[in-house]
Coordinates of C-alpha atoms and ligand atoms in Angstrom, one line a residue:
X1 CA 113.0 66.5 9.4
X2 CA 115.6 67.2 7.0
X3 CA 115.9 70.8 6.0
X4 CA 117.7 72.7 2.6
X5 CA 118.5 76.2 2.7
X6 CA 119.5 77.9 -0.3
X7 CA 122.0 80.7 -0.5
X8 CA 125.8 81.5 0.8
X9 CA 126.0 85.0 2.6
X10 CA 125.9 85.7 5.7
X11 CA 121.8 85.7 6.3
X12 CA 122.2 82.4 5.5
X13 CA 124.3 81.2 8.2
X14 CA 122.2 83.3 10.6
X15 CA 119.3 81.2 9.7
X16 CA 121.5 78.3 9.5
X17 CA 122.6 79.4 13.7
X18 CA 118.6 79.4 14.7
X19 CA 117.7 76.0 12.5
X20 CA 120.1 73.7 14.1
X21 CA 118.8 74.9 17.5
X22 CA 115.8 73.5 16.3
X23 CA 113.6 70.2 17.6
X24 CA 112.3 69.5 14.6
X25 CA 115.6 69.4 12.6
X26 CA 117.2 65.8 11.6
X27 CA 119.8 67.0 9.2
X28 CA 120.5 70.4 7.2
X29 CA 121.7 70.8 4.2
X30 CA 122.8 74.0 2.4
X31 CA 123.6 75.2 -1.1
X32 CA 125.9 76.9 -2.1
X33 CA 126.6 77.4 1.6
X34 CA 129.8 78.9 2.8
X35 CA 132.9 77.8 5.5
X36 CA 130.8 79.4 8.2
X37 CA 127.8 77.3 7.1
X38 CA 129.3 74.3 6.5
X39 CA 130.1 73.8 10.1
X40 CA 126.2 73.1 10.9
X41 CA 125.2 71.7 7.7
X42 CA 126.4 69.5 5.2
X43 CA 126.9 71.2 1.5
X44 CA 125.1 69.9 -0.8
X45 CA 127.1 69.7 -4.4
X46 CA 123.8 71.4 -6.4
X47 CA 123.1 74.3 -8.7
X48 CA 120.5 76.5 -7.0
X49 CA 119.4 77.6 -10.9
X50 CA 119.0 74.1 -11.8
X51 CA 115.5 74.0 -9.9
X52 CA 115.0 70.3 -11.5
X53 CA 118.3 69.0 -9.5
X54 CA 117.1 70.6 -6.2
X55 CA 113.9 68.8 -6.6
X56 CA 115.9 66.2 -7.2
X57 CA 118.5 66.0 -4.6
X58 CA 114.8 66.8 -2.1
X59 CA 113.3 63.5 -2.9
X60 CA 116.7 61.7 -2.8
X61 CA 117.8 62.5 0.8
X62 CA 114.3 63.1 2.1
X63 CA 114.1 67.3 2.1
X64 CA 111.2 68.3 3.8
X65 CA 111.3 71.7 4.0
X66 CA 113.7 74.2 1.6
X67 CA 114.7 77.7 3.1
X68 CA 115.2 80.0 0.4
X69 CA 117.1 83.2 1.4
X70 CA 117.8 85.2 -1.0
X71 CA 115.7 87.1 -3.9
X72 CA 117.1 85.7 -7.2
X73 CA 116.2 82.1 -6.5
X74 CA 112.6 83.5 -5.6
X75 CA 111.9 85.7 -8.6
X76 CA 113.2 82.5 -10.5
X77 CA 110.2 80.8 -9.2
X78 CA 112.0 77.6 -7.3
X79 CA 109.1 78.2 -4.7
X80 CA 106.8 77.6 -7.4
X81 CA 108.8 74.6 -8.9
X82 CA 109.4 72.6 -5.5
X83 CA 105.8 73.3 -4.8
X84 CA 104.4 71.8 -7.5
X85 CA 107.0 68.4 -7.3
X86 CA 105.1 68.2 -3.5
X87 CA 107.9 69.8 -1.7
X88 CA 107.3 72.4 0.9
X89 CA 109.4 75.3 0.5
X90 CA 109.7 78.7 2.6
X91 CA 109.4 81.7 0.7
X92 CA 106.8 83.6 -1.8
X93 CA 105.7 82.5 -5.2
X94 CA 107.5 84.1 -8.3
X95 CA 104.3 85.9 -8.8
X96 CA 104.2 87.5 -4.5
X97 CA 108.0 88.0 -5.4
X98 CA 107.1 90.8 -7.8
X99 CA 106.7 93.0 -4.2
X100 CA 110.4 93.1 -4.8
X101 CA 111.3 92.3 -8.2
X102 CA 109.2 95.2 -9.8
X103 CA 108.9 98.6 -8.0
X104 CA 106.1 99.6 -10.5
X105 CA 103.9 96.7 -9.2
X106 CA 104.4 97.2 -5.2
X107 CA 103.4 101.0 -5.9
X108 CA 100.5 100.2 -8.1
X109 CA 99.3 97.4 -4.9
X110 CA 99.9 101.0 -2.6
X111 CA 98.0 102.8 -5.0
X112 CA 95.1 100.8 -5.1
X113 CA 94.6 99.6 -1.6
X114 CA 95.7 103.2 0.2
X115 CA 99.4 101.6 1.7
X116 CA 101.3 104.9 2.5
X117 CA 104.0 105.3 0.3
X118 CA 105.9 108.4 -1.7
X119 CA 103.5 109.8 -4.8
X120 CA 104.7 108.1 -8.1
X121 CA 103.9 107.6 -11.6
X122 CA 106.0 104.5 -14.4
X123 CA 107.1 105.4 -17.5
X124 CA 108.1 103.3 -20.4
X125 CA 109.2 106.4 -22.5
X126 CA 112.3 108.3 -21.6
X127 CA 110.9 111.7 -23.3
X128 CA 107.3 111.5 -21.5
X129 CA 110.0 110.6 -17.7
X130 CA 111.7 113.7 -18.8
X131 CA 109.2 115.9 -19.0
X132 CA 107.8 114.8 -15.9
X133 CA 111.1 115.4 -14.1
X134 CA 111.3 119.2 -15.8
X135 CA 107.7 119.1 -14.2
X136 CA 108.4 118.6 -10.5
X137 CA 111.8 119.4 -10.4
X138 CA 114.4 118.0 -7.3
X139 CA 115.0 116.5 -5.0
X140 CA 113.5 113.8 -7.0
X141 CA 114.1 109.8 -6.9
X142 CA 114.4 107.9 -9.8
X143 CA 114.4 104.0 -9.9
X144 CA 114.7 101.4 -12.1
X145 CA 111.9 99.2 -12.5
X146 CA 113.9 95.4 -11.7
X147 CA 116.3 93.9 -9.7
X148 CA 118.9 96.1 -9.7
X149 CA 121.3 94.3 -6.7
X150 CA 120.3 97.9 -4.6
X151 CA 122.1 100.2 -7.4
X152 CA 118.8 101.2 -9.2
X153 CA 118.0 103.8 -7.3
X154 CA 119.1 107.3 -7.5
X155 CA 118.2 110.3 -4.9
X156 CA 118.6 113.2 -6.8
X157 CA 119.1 116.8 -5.6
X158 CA 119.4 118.5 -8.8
X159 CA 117.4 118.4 -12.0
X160 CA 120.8 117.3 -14.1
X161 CA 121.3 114.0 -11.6
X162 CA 117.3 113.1 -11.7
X163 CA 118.3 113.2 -16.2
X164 CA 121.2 111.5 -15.8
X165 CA 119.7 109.1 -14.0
X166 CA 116.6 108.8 -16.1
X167 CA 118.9 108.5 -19.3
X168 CA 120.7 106.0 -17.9
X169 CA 118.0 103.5 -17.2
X170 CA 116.5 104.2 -20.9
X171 CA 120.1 103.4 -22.1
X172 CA 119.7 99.4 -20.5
X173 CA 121.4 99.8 -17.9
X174 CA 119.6 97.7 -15.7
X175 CA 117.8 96.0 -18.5
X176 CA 114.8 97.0 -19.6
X177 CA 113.7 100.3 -20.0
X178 CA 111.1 100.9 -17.3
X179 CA 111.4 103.3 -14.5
X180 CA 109.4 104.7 -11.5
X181 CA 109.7 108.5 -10.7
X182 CA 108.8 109.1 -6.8
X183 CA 108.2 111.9 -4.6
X184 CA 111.0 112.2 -2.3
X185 CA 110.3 111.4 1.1
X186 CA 112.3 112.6 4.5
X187 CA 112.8 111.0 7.8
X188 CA 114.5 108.0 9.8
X189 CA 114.6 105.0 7.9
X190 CA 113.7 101.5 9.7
X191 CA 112.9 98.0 8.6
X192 CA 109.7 96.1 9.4
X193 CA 110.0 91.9 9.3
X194 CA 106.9 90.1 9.8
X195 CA 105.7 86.7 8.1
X196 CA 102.6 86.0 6.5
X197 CA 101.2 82.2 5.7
X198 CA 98.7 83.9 2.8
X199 CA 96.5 85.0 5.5
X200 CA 97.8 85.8 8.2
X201 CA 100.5 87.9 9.5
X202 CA 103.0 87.4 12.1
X203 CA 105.1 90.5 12.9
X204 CA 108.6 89.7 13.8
X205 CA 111.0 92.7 14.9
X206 CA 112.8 95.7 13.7
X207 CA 115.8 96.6 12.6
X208 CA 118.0 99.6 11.3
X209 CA 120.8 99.2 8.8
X210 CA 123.8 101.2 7.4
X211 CA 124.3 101.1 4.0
X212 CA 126.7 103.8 2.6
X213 CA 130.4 102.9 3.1
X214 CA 131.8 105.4 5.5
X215 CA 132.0 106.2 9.4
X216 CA 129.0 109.1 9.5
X217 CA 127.2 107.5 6.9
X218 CA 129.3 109.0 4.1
X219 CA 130.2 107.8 0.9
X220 CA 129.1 105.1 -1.9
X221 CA 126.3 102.8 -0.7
X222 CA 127.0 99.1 -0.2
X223 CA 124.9 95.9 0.8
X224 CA 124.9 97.4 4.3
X225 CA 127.4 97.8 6.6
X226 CA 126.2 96.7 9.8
X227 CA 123.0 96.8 11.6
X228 CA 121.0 96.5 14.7
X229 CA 117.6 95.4 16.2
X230 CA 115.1 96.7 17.9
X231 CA 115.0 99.7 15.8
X232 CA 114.8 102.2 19.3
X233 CA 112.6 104.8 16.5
X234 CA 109.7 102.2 16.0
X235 CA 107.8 102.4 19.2
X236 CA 104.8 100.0 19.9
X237 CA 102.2 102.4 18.4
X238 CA 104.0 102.8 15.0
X239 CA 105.0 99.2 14.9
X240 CA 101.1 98.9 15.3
X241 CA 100.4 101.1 12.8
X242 CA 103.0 99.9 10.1
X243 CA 101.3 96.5 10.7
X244 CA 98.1 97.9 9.9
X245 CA 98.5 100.2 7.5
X246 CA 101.4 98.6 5.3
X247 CA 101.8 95.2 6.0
X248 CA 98.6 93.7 6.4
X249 CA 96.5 95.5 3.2
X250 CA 99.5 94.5 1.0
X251 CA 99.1 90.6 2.2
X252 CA 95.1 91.0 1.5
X253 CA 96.2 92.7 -1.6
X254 CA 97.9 89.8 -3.2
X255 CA 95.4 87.5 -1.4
X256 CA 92.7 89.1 -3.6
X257 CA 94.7 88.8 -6.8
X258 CA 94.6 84.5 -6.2
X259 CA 98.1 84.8 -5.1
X260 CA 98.8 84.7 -1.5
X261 CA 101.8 86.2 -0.5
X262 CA 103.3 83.8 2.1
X263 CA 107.2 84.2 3.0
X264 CA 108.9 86.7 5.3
X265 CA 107.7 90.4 4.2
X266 CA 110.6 93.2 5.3
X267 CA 109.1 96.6 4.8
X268 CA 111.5 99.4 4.5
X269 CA 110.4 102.4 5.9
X270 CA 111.0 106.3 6.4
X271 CA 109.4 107.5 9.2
X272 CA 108.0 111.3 7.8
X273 CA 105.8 113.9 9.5
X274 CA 102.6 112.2 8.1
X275 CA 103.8 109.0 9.9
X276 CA 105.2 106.2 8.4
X277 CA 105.8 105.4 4.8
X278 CA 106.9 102.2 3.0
X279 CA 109.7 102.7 0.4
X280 CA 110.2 99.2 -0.7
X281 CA 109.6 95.6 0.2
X282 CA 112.2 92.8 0.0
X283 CA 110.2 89.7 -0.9
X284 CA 113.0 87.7 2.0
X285 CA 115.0 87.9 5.1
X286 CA 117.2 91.2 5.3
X287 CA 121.1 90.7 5.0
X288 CA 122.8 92.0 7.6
X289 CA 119.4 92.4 9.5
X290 CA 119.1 88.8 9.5
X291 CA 122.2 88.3 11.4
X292 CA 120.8 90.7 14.4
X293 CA 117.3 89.2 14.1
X294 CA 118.4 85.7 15.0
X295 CA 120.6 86.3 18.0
X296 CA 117.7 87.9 19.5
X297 CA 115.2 85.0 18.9
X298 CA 113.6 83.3 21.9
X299 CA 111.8 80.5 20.0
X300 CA 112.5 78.2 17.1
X301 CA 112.5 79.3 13.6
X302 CA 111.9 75.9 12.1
X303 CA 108.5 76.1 14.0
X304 CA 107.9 79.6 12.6
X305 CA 109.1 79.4 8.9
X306 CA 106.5 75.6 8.5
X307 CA 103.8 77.9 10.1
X308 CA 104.1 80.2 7.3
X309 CA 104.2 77.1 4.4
X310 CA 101.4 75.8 6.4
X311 CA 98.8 78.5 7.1
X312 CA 99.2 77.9 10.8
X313 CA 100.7 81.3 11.7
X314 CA 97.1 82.4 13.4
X315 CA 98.3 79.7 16.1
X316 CA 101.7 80.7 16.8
X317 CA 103.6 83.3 18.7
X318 CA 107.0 84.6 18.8
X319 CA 109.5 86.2 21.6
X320 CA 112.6 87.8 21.5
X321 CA 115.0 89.2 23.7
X322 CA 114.9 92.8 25.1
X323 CA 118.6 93.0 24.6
X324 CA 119.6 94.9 21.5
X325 CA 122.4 92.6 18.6
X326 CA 124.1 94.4 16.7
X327 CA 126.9 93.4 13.9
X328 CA 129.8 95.0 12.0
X329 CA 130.4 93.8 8.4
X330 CA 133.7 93.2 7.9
X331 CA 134.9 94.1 4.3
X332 CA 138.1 93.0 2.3
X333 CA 139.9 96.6 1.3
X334 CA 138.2 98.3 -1.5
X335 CA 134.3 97.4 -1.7
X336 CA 132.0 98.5 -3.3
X337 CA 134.1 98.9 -5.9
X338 CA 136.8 96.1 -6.8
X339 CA 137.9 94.1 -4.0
X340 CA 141.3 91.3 -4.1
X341 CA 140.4 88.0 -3.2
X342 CA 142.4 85.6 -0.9
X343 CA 144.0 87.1 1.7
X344 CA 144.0 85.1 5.0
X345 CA 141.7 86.0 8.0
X346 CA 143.3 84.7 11.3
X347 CA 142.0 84.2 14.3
X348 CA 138.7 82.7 14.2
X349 CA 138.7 79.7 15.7
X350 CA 138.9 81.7 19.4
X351 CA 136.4 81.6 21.9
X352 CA 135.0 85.1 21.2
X353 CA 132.1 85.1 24.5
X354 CA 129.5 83.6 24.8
X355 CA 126.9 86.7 23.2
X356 CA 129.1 87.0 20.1
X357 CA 128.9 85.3 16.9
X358 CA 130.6 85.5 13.9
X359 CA 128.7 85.2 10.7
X360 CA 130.6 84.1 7.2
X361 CA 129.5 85.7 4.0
X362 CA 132.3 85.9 1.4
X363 CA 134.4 83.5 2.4
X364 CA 136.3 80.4 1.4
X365 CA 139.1 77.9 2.5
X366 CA 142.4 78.0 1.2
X367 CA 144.1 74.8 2.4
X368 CA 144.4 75.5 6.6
X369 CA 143.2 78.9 5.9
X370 CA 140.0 80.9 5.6
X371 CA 140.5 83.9 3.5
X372 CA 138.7 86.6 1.9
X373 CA 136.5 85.3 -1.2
X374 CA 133.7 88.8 -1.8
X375 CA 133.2 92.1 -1.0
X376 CA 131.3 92.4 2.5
X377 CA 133.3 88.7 4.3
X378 CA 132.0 88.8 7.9
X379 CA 129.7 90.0 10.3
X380 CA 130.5 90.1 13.9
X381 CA 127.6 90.2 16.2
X382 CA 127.1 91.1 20.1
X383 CA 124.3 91.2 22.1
X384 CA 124.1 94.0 24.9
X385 CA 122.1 95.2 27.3
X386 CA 121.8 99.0 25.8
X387 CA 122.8 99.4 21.9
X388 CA 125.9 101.0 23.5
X389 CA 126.5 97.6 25.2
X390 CA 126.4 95.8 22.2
X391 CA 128.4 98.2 20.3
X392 CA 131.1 97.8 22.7
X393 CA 130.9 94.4 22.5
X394 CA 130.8 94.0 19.0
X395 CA 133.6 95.5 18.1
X396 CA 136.1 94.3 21.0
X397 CA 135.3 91.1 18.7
X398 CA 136.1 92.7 15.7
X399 CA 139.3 93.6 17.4
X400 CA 140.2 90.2 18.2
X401 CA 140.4 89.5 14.3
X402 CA 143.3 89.1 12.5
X403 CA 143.3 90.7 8.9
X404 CA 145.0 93.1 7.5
X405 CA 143.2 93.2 4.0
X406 CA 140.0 94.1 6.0
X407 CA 138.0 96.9 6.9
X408 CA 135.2 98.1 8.7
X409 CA 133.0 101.1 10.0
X410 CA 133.9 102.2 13.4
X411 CA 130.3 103.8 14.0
X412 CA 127.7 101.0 13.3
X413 CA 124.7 102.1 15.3
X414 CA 125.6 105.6 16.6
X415 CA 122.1 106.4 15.9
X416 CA 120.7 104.0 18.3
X417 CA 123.5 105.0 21.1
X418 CA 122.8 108.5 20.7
Ligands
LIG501 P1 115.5 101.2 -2.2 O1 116.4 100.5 -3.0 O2 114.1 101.4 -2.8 O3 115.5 100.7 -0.8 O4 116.1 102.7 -2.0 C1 117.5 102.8 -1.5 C2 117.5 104.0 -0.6 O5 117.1 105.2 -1.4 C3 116.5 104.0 0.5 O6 117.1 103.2 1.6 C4 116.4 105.4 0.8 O7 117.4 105.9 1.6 C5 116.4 106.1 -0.5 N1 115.1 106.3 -1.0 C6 114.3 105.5 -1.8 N2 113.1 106.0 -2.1 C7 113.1 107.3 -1.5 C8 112.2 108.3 -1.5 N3 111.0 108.3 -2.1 N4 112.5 109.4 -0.8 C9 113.7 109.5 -0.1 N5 114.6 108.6 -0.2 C10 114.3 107.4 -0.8
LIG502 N1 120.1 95.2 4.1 C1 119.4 95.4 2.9 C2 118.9 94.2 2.2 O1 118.9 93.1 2.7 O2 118.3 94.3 1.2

């Protein structure tokens, strides 16, 4: 069959690695796409917000199955919109989507069907969140209700951050004027991946990520700076127990609203005293998770992601290898904040082993040249037989790579080596 999957970073060309492994796969296509993706699929020329030419371009070159990976083409509702023009597409409605697009609805699904999560209360009124903050007093976390690209969310330690951030959010700057005020919760932090078809639920594997800038976790937090799976923290029994105590009641939960959730659920969690707690759900595949997940997979993703459009997932199975992957996001000089665009990365056309791959996110071609087109550009991935394995080999690709412009963290995954 011929496959589209929409999006350009580098989860995308992870999926885009495990789909042309697959049987079932005639052609893929991608959109935007990227250089890294375009070597095992074709670009297709298409606005992804122009959901009437993606419908389009589906009937004309026979689509049967669209792979949406990331969140804004979700929460636009091109799920909904392919469906209904009789095109199957991966992913959750723009209704299911809500788990991530709106904080206040995931904690009022916790709320009502007992899913662990920190104490909370919305506000529409910036005097009423005030008064609540004066209330409880820090540490304290404040969030803004929407999308907010991972920036909506402040930890606070003192009562002057929580009303600065409060006061920012009621000044627009993530839109609308809505925020959630949680209890603030301490422990490891994993991530949970499972799939649900509506029904039933699939878990995948875990991962960990690290998302501020700096080597020992220090500075401004980014898109994440490199990850690694299996998460060594979540042991069977709390993997069991996240399953049934998170993932599964919030699946039920949107069942019994008349809108299955069916997609790839990733539950991030903070493992506290009183056991594990979800802090938010991502309504898609995680980014750089997805680029550790896939390396690990025994068994072919095209089967998996049809079985969750399908409602077939109650007759499927998944395995993945014991080793731990592990990548490095590579970073043109200066992200998160303002990054240059266009200097040349050499040197990756070499043979870098044969448990390494290089992922493409933000970049483009410049004539003979790839060169730096975003913030976070590549992610190199090993596989090893330990996390400290992979580590090792991760980054003696990373050292193979020519670019001067870049950077990267020296320490991704000292948690799990430790
Ligand atoms: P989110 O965008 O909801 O994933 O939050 C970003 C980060 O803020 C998380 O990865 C946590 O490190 C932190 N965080 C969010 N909510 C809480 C909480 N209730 N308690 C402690 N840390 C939190
Ligand atoms: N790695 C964080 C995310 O995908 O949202």
């Amino acid at each position: 069959m011929n496959v589209l999957l929409i999006g350009s970073g580098g989860r995308e060309h992870a999926l885009a690695y495990a789909l042309v492994k697959s049987p079932l796969l005639t052609k893929l296509y991608a959109a935007p796409g990227n250089p890294g993706i375009a070597k095992l699929a074709e670009i297709a020329a298409l606005k992804v917000t122009d959901h009437a030419a993606v419908i389009e371009f589906c009937k004309s070159n026979t689509v049967s199955l669209v792979v949406v990976g990331p969140e804004a083409p979700l929460v636009a509702g091109l799920v909904d919109d392919l469906t209904a023009a009789g095109i199957k597409a991966f992913g959750p409605t723009k209704f299911a989507a809500q788990l991530e697009g709106s904080k206040g609805f995931t904690k009022d699904i916790c709320a009502k069907f007992n899913i662990p999560t920190a104490a909370y209360e919305r506000f529409k009124d910036e005097k009423k969140a005030l008064t609540y903050l004066r209330k409880h007093g820090a540490p304290i976390v404040i969030k803004a209700d929407g999308l907010a690209a991972g920036k909506g969310v402040t930890v606070a330690m003192s009562l002057p951050e929580a009303e600065a951030a409060v006061k920012d959010i009621f000044a627009g700057r993530f839109g609308e004027g809505e925020c959630v005020i949680e209890e603030f919760m301490e422990g490891e932090e994993a991530s949970f991946f499972a799939l649900s078809d509506g029904m039933n639920v699939l878990p995948l594997a875990t991962a960990q990520d690290h998302k501020r800038v700096g080597d020992g976790d220090s500075g401004p937090n980014t898109g994440g700076m490199g990850a690694y799976s299996p998460a060594p923290c979540m042991t069977d029994a709390l993997c069991t127990e996240v399953l049934e105590r998170i993932i599964k009641p919030t699946v039920k939960a949107l069942a019994s609203k008349g809108h299955p959730y069916k997609g790839v659920l990733y539950a991030g969690l903070i493992l506290t005293n009183e056991g594990p707690k979800l802090i938010e759900y991502n309504a898609r595949f995680g980014d750089p998770e997805t680029q550790v997940l896939m390396p690990r997979l025994r068994d072919d993703l095209l089967t998996l992601l049809l079985a969750s459009v399908d409602g077939t997932l109650d007759k499927i199975s998944v395995r993945w290898k014991p080793e731990t992957a592990l990548t490095v996001v590579l970073c043109a000089k200066g992200y998160p904040g303002e990054v240059i665009k266009g200097s040349h990365i050499n040197g990756l056309s070499q043979d870098f082993g044969k448990d390494v791959e290089v992922f493409h996110a933000g970049t483009a071609i410049d004539g003979e040249f790839i060169v730096a087109n975003g913030g976070r550009v590549l992610n190199v991935t090993a596989l090893g037989a330990t996390p400290k394995e992979a580590q090792q080999n991760a980054y003696a690709a990373v050292d193979k790579i020519d670019w001067p412009e870049g950077f990267c963290r020296r320490d991704i995954g000292w948690r799990a080596v430790d």
